[in-house]
């Protein structure tokens, strides 16, 4: 059932956009070994956020912005929903606040390890071979970022000063 849902949704997105999705956010952040295996076999990376704006609770735009800006750090992935009542109103404040913290947008795909990693119980990628990964990280140092968005929104923020990967 999981495989059928992932593959049928991937095909539908590709039909409409012409782009084959390579990233997947599990609904409610609920993932399992089965989900990880199915996604991996389909060539899809599962991602997880570390800052929940709680915009789905219809908080005010100020509350959404404060929640994000108080919890974000370099490498964060911010969960925002396209149907949140005040999400659109909060975005200018969030974007300005992130820029004021020295962060700039990047795609989520630039945040994640492509290989030699495992996923911990929180959904965070952990490098398997720190020595090999250290070289890869320094080669991709400019790719460290904070990401915001949901599903098709693949933008984020990159620190100009912090040079470490935090997911």
Short mmCIF file of C-alpha atoms in Angstrom, two decimals, residues 32-146:
data_model
loop_
_atom_site.label_atom_id
_atom_site.label_comp_id
_atom_site.label_asym_id
_atom_site.label_seq_id
_atom_site.Cartn_x
_atom_site.Cartn_y
_atom_site.Cartn_z
CA UNK A 32 8.88 3.67 9.43
CA UNK A 33 11.57 1.29 8.24
CA UNK A 34 9.11 0.06 5.59
CA UNK A 35 8.50 3.59 4.31
CA UNK A 36 12.24 4.29 4.22
CA UNK A 37 12.94 1.08 2.30
CA UNK A 38 10.12 1.62 -0.21
CA UNK A 39 11.16 5.22 -0.84
CA UNK A 40 14.84 4.29 -1.15
CA UNK A 41 14.02 1.51 -3.63
CA UNK A 42 12.09 4.08 -5.70
CA UNK A 43 15.07 6.47 -5.65
CA UNK A 44 13.32 8.91 -3.31
CA UNK A 45 14.91 10.50 -0.24
CA UNK A 46 12.67 10.93 2.80
CA UNK A 47 13.07 14.30 4.50
CA UNK A 48 11.98 15.53 7.91
CA UNK A 49 11.59 19.04 9.29
CA UNK A 50 13.04 20.29 12.55
CA UNK A 51 10.99 23.51 12.88
CA UNK A 52 7.20 23.17 12.91
CA UNK A 53 5.53 26.53 12.37
CA UNK A 54 2.23 25.12 13.67
CA UNK A 55 0.56 27.19 10.96
CA UNK A 56 -1.96 24.36 10.57
CA UNK A 57 -3.37 25.40 13.97
CA UNK A 58 -4.40 28.73 12.42
CA UNK A 59 -2.06 30.73 14.65
CA UNK A 60 -1.73 34.44 13.91
CA UNK A 61 0.93 35.48 11.40
CA UNK A 62 2.95 36.98 14.27
CA UNK A 63 2.81 33.73 16.26
CA UNK A 64 3.86 31.70 13.21
CA UNK A 65 6.79 34.02 12.48
CA UNK A 66 7.91 34.09 16.12
CA UNK A 67 7.74 30.30 16.39
CA UNK A 68 9.88 29.88 13.27
CA UNK A 69 12.42 32.58 14.07
CA UNK A 70 12.85 31.44 17.69
CA UNK A 71 13.58 27.85 16.66
CA UNK A 72 15.45 28.08 13.37
CA UNK A 73 19.18 27.46 13.00
CA UNK A 74 21.50 26.90 10.08
CA UNK A 75 20.45 23.71 8.32
CA UNK A 76 16.87 23.78 9.60
CA UNK A 77 13.97 22.56 7.52
CA UNK A 78 10.84 24.55 8.32
CA UNK A 79 7.40 22.99 7.94
CA UNK A 80 4.85 25.37 6.43
CA UNK A 81 1.52 24.44 4.85
CA UNK A 82 0.11 25.97 1.69
CA UNK A 83 -3.38 26.06 3.22
CA UNK A 84 -2.52 27.61 6.60
CA UNK A 85 -4.89 30.47 7.39
CA UNK A 86 -2.10 32.99 8.14
CA UNK A 87 0.93 31.34 6.52
CA UNK A 88 1.11 33.73 3.57
CA UNK A 89 0.88 36.73 5.90
CA UNK A 90 3.73 35.34 8.06
CA UNK A 91 6.13 34.70 5.17
CA UNK A 92 7.43 38.28 4.67
CA UNK A 93 8.26 38.53 8.39
CA UNK A 94 9.85 35.07 8.40
CA UNK A 95 11.91 35.76 5.28
CA UNK A 96 13.13 39.12 6.57
CA UNK A 97 13.98 37.59 9.95
CA UNK A 98 15.92 34.73 8.36
CA UNK A 99 17.85 37.14 6.14
CA UNK A 100 18.63 39.27 9.19
CA UNK A 101 20.10 36.14 10.81
CA UNK A 102 22.48 35.80 7.85
CA UNK A 103 20.61 32.94 6.19
CA UNK A 104 19.86 32.67 2.47
CA UNK A 105 17.59 30.36 0.45
CA UNK A 106 18.67 27.03 -0.99
CA UNK A 107 16.87 23.92 -2.18
CA UNK A 108 16.26 21.11 0.28
CA UNK A 109 18.23 18.78 -1.97
CA UNK A 110 21.33 20.79 -1.08
CA UNK A 111 20.82 20.06 2.62
CA UNK A 112 20.76 16.30 2.57
CA UNK A 113 23.44 13.64 2.44
CA UNK A 114 23.20 11.56 -0.72
CA UNK A 115 24.94 8.46 0.68
CA UNK A 116 26.84 7.02 3.65
CA UNK A 117 24.23 8.06 6.21
CA UNK A 118 21.62 6.57 8.49
CA UNK A 119 18.46 8.07 9.95
CA UNK A 120 18.13 8.42 13.73
CA UNK A 121 14.88 8.18 15.70
CA UNK A 122 14.12 11.88 15.09
CA UNK A 123 14.49 11.64 11.31
CA UNK A 124 17.92 13.32 11.31
CA UNK A 125 20.56 12.13 8.86
CA UNK A 126 23.71 10.94 10.62
CA UNK A 127 26.88 10.25 8.55
CA UNK A 128 28.09 6.65 8.74
CA UNK A 129 31.72 7.44 8.01
CA UNK A 130 32.60 10.75 9.57
CA UNK A 131 36.05 10.89 7.97
CA UNK A 132 34.78 10.44 4.41
CA UNK A 133 31.82 12.70 5.03
CA UNK A 134 34.07 15.45 6.43
CA UNK A 135 35.67 15.83 2.99
CA UNK A 136 32.24 15.87 1.29
CA UNK A 137 30.90 18.44 3.77
CA UNK A 138 33.84 20.78 3.28
CA UNK A 139 33.45 20.49 -0.50
CA UNK A 140 29.77 21.40 -0.10
CA UNK A 141 30.22 23.95 2.68
CA UNK A 142 28.36 26.59 0.74
CA UNK A 143 25.33 24.34 0.62
CA UNK A 144 24.41 24.54 4.31
CA UNK A 145 21.00 26.02 4.71
CA UNK A 146 17.61 26.39 6.25
#
